[in-house]
Coordinates of C-alpha atoms and ligand atoms in Angstrom, one line a residue:
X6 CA 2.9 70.9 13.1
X7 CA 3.5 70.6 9.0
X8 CA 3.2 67.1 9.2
X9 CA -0.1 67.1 10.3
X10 CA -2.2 65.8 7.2
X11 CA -6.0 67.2 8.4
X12 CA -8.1 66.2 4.7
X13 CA -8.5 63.4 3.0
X14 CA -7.3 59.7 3.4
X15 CA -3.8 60.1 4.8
X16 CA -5.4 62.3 7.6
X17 CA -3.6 62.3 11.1
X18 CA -6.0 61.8 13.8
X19 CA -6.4 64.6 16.2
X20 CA -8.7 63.9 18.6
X21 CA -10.5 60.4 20.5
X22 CA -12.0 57.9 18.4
X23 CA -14.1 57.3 20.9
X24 CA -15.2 60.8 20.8
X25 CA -18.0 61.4 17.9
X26 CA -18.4 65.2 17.9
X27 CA -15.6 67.0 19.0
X28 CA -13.9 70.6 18.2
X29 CA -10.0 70.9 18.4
X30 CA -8.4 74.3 18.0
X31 CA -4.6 74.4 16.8
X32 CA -2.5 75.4 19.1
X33 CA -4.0 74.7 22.2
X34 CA -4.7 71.2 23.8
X35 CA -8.3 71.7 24.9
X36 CA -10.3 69.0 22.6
X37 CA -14.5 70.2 23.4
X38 CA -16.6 67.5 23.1
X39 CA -20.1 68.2 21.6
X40 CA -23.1 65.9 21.9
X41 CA -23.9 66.7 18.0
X42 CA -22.4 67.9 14.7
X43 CA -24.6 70.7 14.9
X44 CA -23.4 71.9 18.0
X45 CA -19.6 71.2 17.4
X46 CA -20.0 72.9 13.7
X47 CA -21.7 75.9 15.8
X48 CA -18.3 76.1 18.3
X49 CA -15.9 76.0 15.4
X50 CA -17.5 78.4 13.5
X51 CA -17.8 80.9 16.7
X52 CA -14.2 79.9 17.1
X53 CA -13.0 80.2 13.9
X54 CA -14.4 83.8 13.6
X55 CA -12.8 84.8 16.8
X56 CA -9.4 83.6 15.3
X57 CA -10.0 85.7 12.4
X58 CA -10.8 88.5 14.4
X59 CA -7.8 88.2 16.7
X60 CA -5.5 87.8 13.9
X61 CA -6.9 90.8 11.9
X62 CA -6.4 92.8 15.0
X63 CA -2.7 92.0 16.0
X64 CA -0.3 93.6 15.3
X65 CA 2.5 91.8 15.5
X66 CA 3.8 88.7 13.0
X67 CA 4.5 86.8 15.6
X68 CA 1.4 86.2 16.9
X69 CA 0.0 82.4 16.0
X70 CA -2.2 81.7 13.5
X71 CA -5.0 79.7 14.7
X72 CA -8.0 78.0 13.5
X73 CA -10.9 75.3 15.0
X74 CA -11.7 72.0 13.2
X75 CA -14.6 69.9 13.8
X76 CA -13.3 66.4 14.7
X77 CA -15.8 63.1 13.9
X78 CA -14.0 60.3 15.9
X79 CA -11.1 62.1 16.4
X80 CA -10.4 63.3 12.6
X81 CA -11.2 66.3 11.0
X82 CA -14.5 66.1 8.9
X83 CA -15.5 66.4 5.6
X84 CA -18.1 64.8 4.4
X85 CA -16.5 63.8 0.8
X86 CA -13.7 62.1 3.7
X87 CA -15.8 60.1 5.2
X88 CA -18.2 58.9 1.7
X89 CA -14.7 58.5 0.5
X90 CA -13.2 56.1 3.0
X91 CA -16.7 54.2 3.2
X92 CA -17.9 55.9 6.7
X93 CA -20.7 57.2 7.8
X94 CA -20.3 61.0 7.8
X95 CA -22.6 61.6 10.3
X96 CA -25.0 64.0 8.9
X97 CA -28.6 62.9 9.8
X98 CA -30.2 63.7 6.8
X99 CA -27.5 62.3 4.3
X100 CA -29.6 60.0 2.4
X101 CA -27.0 57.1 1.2
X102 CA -25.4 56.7 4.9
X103 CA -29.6 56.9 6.4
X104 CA -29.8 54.2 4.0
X105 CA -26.9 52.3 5.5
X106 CA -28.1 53.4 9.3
X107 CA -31.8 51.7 8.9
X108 CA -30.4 48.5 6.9
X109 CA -26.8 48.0 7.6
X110 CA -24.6 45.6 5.3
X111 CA -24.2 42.0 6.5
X112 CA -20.4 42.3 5.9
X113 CA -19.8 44.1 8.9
Ligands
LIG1 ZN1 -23.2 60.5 4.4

């Protein structure tokens, strides 16, 4: 688990590539696909406040420490990620990537 790099360009892929939207919880295997980023920031938000909740209520050390990440392609997002490694980050009304959805470059 330590090794797993989730930010920036060393990042380990979690999830499907083929999977656009996607939420992955640690700990568990269940990867829950979403048809949008709204809808999988929605999950990992309800998630991630759930975790909160259940770790604020335990009462033992033992107990895991959890939290939800939204996945685009199978690694976790960030918008400063994906400007960074030249991708499309997905959100509809980012202006440079709309840009790059209505006239796309001729080098790819
Ligand atoms: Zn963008």
């Amino acid at each position: 688990m330590s090794s797993i790099t989730l930010f920036g360009k060393d990042r380990t892929r979690l999830g499907y590539e083929n999977q656009e939207w996607s939420v992955w919880a640690s700990g568990m295997d269940d990867i829950h696909d979403r048809e949008t980023l709204g809808g999988a920031l929605n999950l990992a938000n309800e998630l991630n406040a759930t975790f909160a909740q259940m770790r604020f209520n335990s009462t033992s050390d033992l107990d895991p420490v959890m939290y939800a990440l939204v996945l685009h392609h199978g690694y976790a997002w960030t918008v400063d990620t994906e400007h960074a490694l030249g991708l499309d980050c997905g959100v509809p009304a980012c202006d440079p990537c709309s840009f790059e959805r209505a006239i796309p470059t001729a080098a790819s």
